[in-house]
PDB file of C-alpha atoms and ligand atoms in Angstrom:
ATOM      1  CA  MET E   6      -9.909  -2.659  14.248  1.00 66.00           C
ATOM      2  CA  SER E   7      -8.920  -1.196  17.477  1.00 76.00           C
ATOM      3  CA  ASN E   8      -5.454  -3.061  17.447  1.00 94.00           C
ATOM      4  CA  CYS E   9      -4.464  -2.792  13.658  1.00 98.00           C
ATOM      5  CA  LEU E  10      -1.463   0.067  13.087  1.00 98.00           C
ATOM      6  CA  PHE E  11      -2.692   0.687   9.735  1.00 98.00           C
ATOM      7  CA  CYS E  12      -6.417   1.478  11.134  1.00 98.00           C
ATOM      8  CA  LYS E  13      -4.707   3.702  13.555  1.00 97.00           C
ATOM      9  CA  ILE E  14      -3.094   5.765  11.199  1.00 98.00           C
ATOM     10  CA  VAL E  15      -6.395   5.830   9.033  1.00 97.00           C
ATOM     11  CA  SER E  16      -8.181   7.329  12.342  1.00 96.00           C
ATOM     12  CA  GLY E  17      -5.533   9.587  13.082  1.00 95.00           C
ATOM     13  CA  GLU E  18      -4.300   7.973  15.945  1.00 96.00           C
ATOM     14  CA  ILE E  19      -0.756   7.513  14.537  1.00 96.00           C
ATOM     15  CA  SER E  20       0.472  10.499  12.932  1.00 94.00           C
ATOM     16  CA  THR E  21       1.436   9.971   9.555  1.00 94.00           C
ATOM     17  CA  ASP E  22       2.689  12.649   6.524  1.00 92.00           C
ATOM     18  CA  PHE E  23       0.214  11.258   3.695  1.00 97.00           C
ATOM     19  CA  VAL E  24       0.867  11.474  -0.030  1.00 98.00           C
ATOM     20  CA  TYR E  25      -2.677  10.961  -1.345  1.00 98.00           C
ATOM     21  CA  LYS E  26      -6.126  10.915   0.808  1.00 97.00           C
ATOM     22  CA  ASP E  27      -9.743  10.486  -0.645  1.00 98.00           C
ATOM     23  CA  GLU E  28     -12.738   8.923   0.770  1.00 98.00           C
ATOM     24  CA  ASN E  29     -11.638   5.566   0.456  1.00 98.00           C
ATOM     25  CA  ILE E  30      -7.914   5.197   0.395  1.00 98.00           C
ATOM     26  CA  ILE E  31      -4.834   6.596   1.775  1.00 98.00           C
ATOM     27  CA  ALA E  32      -1.358   6.617   1.248  1.00 98.00           C
ATOM     28  CA  PHE E  33       1.931   7.643   3.128  1.00 98.00           C
ATOM     29  CA  ARG E  34       5.720   6.421   2.857  1.00 98.00           C
ATOM     30  CA  ASP E  35       7.333   3.671   3.982  1.00 98.00           C
ATOM     31  CA  ILE E  36       8.961   4.192   7.690  1.00 97.00           C
ATOM     32  CA  ASN E  37      11.755   1.200   6.313  1.00 97.00           C
ATOM     33  CA  PRO E  38      12.169   2.150   2.836  1.00 98.00           C
ATOM     34  CA  GLN E  39      13.116  -0.338   0.505  1.00 97.00           C
ATOM     35  CA  ALA E  40      13.919   1.842  -2.591  1.00 98.00           C
ATOM     36  CA  PRO E  41      13.861   5.356  -3.021  1.00 98.00           C
ATOM     37  CA  THR E  42      10.401   5.580  -3.579  1.00 98.00           C
ATOM     38  CA  HIS E  43       8.355   3.488  -1.275  1.00 98.00           C
ATOM     39  CA  ILE E  44       4.936   4.151  -0.620  1.00 98.00           C
ATOM     40  CA  LEU E  45       2.118   2.360   0.873  1.00 98.00           C
ATOM     41  CA  ILE E  46      -1.345   2.864  -0.704  1.00 99.00           C
ATOM     42  CA  ILE E  47      -3.888   1.309   1.611  1.00 98.00           C
ATOM     43  CA  PRO E  48      -7.688   1.323   1.737  1.00 98.00           C
ATOM     44  CA  ARG E  49      -9.404   2.956   4.948  1.00 98.00           C
ATOM     45  CA  GLU E  50     -11.650  -0.169   5.383  1.00 98.00           C
ATOM     46  CA  HIS E  51      -9.644  -2.573   7.570  1.00 98.00           C
ATOM     47  CA  ILE E  52      -9.428  -6.329   5.411  1.00 98.00           C
ATOM     48  CA  GLU E  53      -6.691  -8.201   6.706  1.00 98.00           C
ATOM     49  CA  THR E  54      -5.374 -10.225   3.538  1.00 98.00           C
ATOM     50  CA  LEU E  55      -5.718 -10.363   0.038  1.00 98.00           C
ATOM     51  CA  ASN E  56      -7.665 -13.638   0.959  1.00 98.00           C
ATOM     52  CA  ASP E  57     -10.492 -11.540   2.269  1.00 98.00           C
ATOM     53  CA  ILE E  58     -11.602  -9.797  -0.549  1.00 98.00           C
ATOM     54  CA  ASP E  59     -14.311 -10.138  -2.609  1.00 98.00           C
ATOM     55  CA  GLN E  60     -16.315  -8.818  -5.257  1.00 98.00           C
ATOM     56  CA  SER E  61     -17.184  -5.883  -3.275  1.00 98.00           C
ATOM     57  CA  HIS E  62     -13.744  -5.113  -3.650  1.00 98.00           C
ATOM     58  CA  VAL E  63     -13.331  -4.856  -6.987  1.00 98.00           C
ATOM     59  CA  GLU E  64     -13.680  -1.093  -7.392  1.00 98.00           C
ATOM     60  CA  LEU E  65     -11.407  -0.771  -4.229  1.00 98.00           C
ATOM     61  CA  LEU E  66      -8.679  -2.717  -5.662  1.00 98.00           C
ATOM     62  CA  GLY E  67      -8.703  -0.994  -9.025  1.00 98.00           C
ATOM     63  CA  ALA E  68      -8.775   2.220  -7.474  1.00 98.00           C
ATOM     64  CA  MET E  69      -5.672   1.425  -5.186  1.00 98.00           C
ATOM     65  CA  GLN E  70      -3.951   0.722  -8.625  1.00 98.00           C
ATOM     66  CA  LEU E  71      -4.828   3.773 -10.244  1.00 98.00           C
ATOM     67  CA  THR E  72      -3.650   5.286  -7.234  1.00 98.00           C
ATOM     68  CA  ALA E  73      -0.169   3.864  -7.403  1.00 98.00           C
ATOM     69  CA  SER E  74       0.311   4.907 -10.778  1.00 98.00           C
ATOM     70  CA  TYR E  75      -1.102   8.550 -10.131  1.00 98.00           C
ATOM     71  CA  LEU E  76       2.080   8.732  -7.427  1.00 98.00           C
ATOM     72  CA  ALA E  77       4.516   7.158  -9.746  1.00 98.00           C
ATOM     73  CA  LYS E  78       3.870   9.914 -11.895  1.00 98.00           C
ATOM     74  CA  GLU E  79       4.287  12.529  -9.234  1.00 98.00           C
ATOM     75  CA  GLU E  80       7.340  10.578  -8.007  1.00 98.00           C
ATOM     76  CA  GLY E  81       8.770  11.062 -11.233  1.00 98.00           C
ATOM     77  CA  ILE E  82       9.396   7.082 -11.474  1.00 98.00           C
ATOM     78  CA  TYR E  83       6.679   6.553 -14.129  1.00 97.00           C
ATOM     79  CA  GLU E  84       8.697   6.276 -17.289  1.00 98.00           C
ATOM     80  CA  LYS E  85      11.541   4.587 -16.089  1.00 97.00           C
ATOM     81  CA  GLY E  86       9.660   2.091 -14.219  1.00 98.00           C
ATOM     82  CA  PHE E  87       8.084   1.030 -10.946  1.00 98.00           C
ATOM     83  CA  ARG E  88       6.603  -2.074  -9.013  1.00 98.00           C
ATOM     84  CA  THR E  89       3.930  -2.257  -7.104  1.00 98.00           C
ATOM     85  CA  VAL E  90       3.336  -5.433  -4.622  1.00 98.00           C
ATOM     86  CA  PHE E  91       0.777  -6.719  -2.182  1.00 98.00           C
ATOM     87  CA  ASN E  92       2.408  -9.458  -0.087  1.00 98.00           C
ATOM     88  CA  CYS E  93      -0.331 -11.960   1.395  1.00 98.00           C
ATOM     89  CA  ASN E  94       0.091 -14.310   4.224  1.00 98.00           C
ATOM     90  CA  ARG E  95       3.524 -15.609   5.786  1.00 96.00           C
ATOM     91  CA  ASP E  96       5.472 -16.934   2.854  1.00 97.00           C
ATOM     92  CA  ALA E  97       5.281 -13.509   0.817  1.00 97.00           C
ATOM     93  CA  GLY E  98       6.505 -11.951   4.391  1.00 96.00           C
ATOM     94  CA  GLN E  99       3.263 -10.017   4.866  1.00 98.00           C
ATOM     95  CA  THR E 100       3.672  -8.195   8.448  1.00 98.00           C
ATOM     96  CA  VAL E 101       0.847  -5.618   8.777  1.00 98.00           C
ATOM     97  CA  PHE E 102      -2.486  -7.337   8.347  1.00 98.00           C
ATOM     98  CA  HIS E 103      -4.253  -4.703   6.962  1.00 98.00           C
ATOM     99  CA  ILE E 104      -3.913  -5.089   3.047  1.00 98.00           C
ATOM    100  CA  HIS E 105      -1.426  -2.356   1.688  1.00 98.00           C
ATOM    101  CA  LEU E 106      -0.303  -2.116  -1.889  1.00 98.00           C
ATOM    102  CA  HIS E 107       3.661  -1.064  -1.938  1.00 98.00           C
ATOM    103  CA  LEU E 108       4.557   1.346  -4.678  1.00 98.00           C
ATOM    104  CA  LEU E 109       8.312   0.652  -5.379  1.00 98.00           C
ATOM    105  CA  GLY E 110      10.720   3.028  -7.619  1.00 98.00           C
ATOM    106  CA  GLY E 111      13.670   4.797  -8.224  1.00 98.00           C
ATOM    107  CA  ARG E 112      16.300   2.460  -8.757  1.00 98.00           C
ATOM    108  CA  SER E 113      16.584  -0.794 -10.659  1.00 97.00           C
ATOM    109  CA  MET E 114      15.138  -3.717  -9.159  1.00 97.00           C
ATOM    110  CA  GLY E 115      16.023  -7.776  -9.795  1.00 96.00           C
ATOM    111  CA  TRP E 116      13.576 -10.367 -10.620  1.00 97.00           C
ATOM    112  CA  PRO E 117      12.325 -13.297  -9.244  1.00 95.00           C
ATOM    113  CA  PRO E 118      12.059 -10.724  -5.716  1.00 92.00           C
ATOM    114  CA  GLY E 119      13.682 -12.591  -2.720  1.00 84.00           C
TER     115      GLY E 119
HETATM  116  P1  LIG M  15       4.495  -6.075   4.620  1.00 82.65           P
HETATM  117  O1  LIG M  15       5.590  -6.707   4.785  1.00 82.65           O
HETATM  118  O2  LIG M  15       3.473  -6.365   5.685  1.00 82.65           O
HETATM  119  O3  LIG M  15       3.793  -6.243   3.091  1.00 82.65           O
HETATM  120  O4  LIG M  15       4.166  -4.687   4.817  1.00 82.65           O
HETATM  121  C1  LIG M  15       4.293  -4.005   6.042  1.00 82.65           C
HETATM  122  C2  LIG M  15       5.143  -2.571   5.548  1.00 82.65           C
HETATM  123  O5  LIG M  15       4.971  -1.558   6.523  1.00 82.65           O
HETATM  124  C3  LIG M  15       6.650  -2.843   5.809  1.00 82.65           C
HETATM  125  O6  LIG M  15       7.093  -2.287   4.686  1.00 82.65           O
HETATM  126  C4  LIG M  15       6.717  -1.826   6.937  1.00 82.65           C
HETATM  127  O7  LIG M  15       8.096  -0.944   6.738  1.00 82.65           O
HETATM  128  C5  LIG M  15       5.683  -0.910   6.703  1.00 82.65           C
HETATM  129  N1  LIG M  15       5.381  -0.157   8.372  1.00 82.65           N
HETATM  130  C6  LIG M  15       5.454  -0.704   9.424  1.00 82.65           C
HETATM  131  N2  LIG M  15       5.302  -0.162  10.337  1.00 82.65           N
HETATM  132  C7  LIG M  15       5.061   0.586   9.744  1.00 82.65           C
HETATM  133  C8  LIG M  15       4.462   2.315  10.594  1.00 82.65           C
HETATM  134  O8  LIG M  15       4.406   2.560  11.368  1.00 82.65           O
HETATM  135  N3  LIG M  15       4.688   3.544   9.435  1.00 82.65           N
HETATM  136  C9  LIG M  15       5.085   3.344   8.153  1.00 82.65           C
HETATM  137  N4  LIG M  15       4.703   4.338   7.899  1.00 82.65           N
HETATM  138  N5  LIG M  15       5.444   2.202   7.441  1.00 82.65           N
HETATM  139  C10 LIG M  15       5.254   1.215   8.634  1.00 82.65           C
HETATM  140 ZN1  LIG M  16      -6.797  -2.516   9.848  1.00 82.65          ZN
END
């Protein structure tokens, strides 16, 4: 998708410091962090929203969550706790339409989310 910000990060057109990379997934720090650790885990494949996933993406979604858990360990927030979040569409506040899993931690968080 030529106009997608996260596709440009995947292709290297926009440079970013990656914290994780494999053949299907990349991860990098959020530009506007909402917690001491705020990492975005994204698929290389362009998928606009969670509403666009199907059976063919089950393994990918599982791998994204496993990557988040791995990075939580790397960040030292695994024991104390962390949060993973997908925002889908307007009511959830999605602003970039290439799915991404937020990994947040390093501070105590409230519930319910705002
Ligand atoms: P959403 O609101 O769609 O769930 O999350 C999009 C996230 O992408 C936001 O937390 C925002 O700060 C982050 N973001 C937007 N543009 C960039 C960028 O160019 N680089 C990085 N690293 N993060 C970005
Ligand atoms: Zn994209």
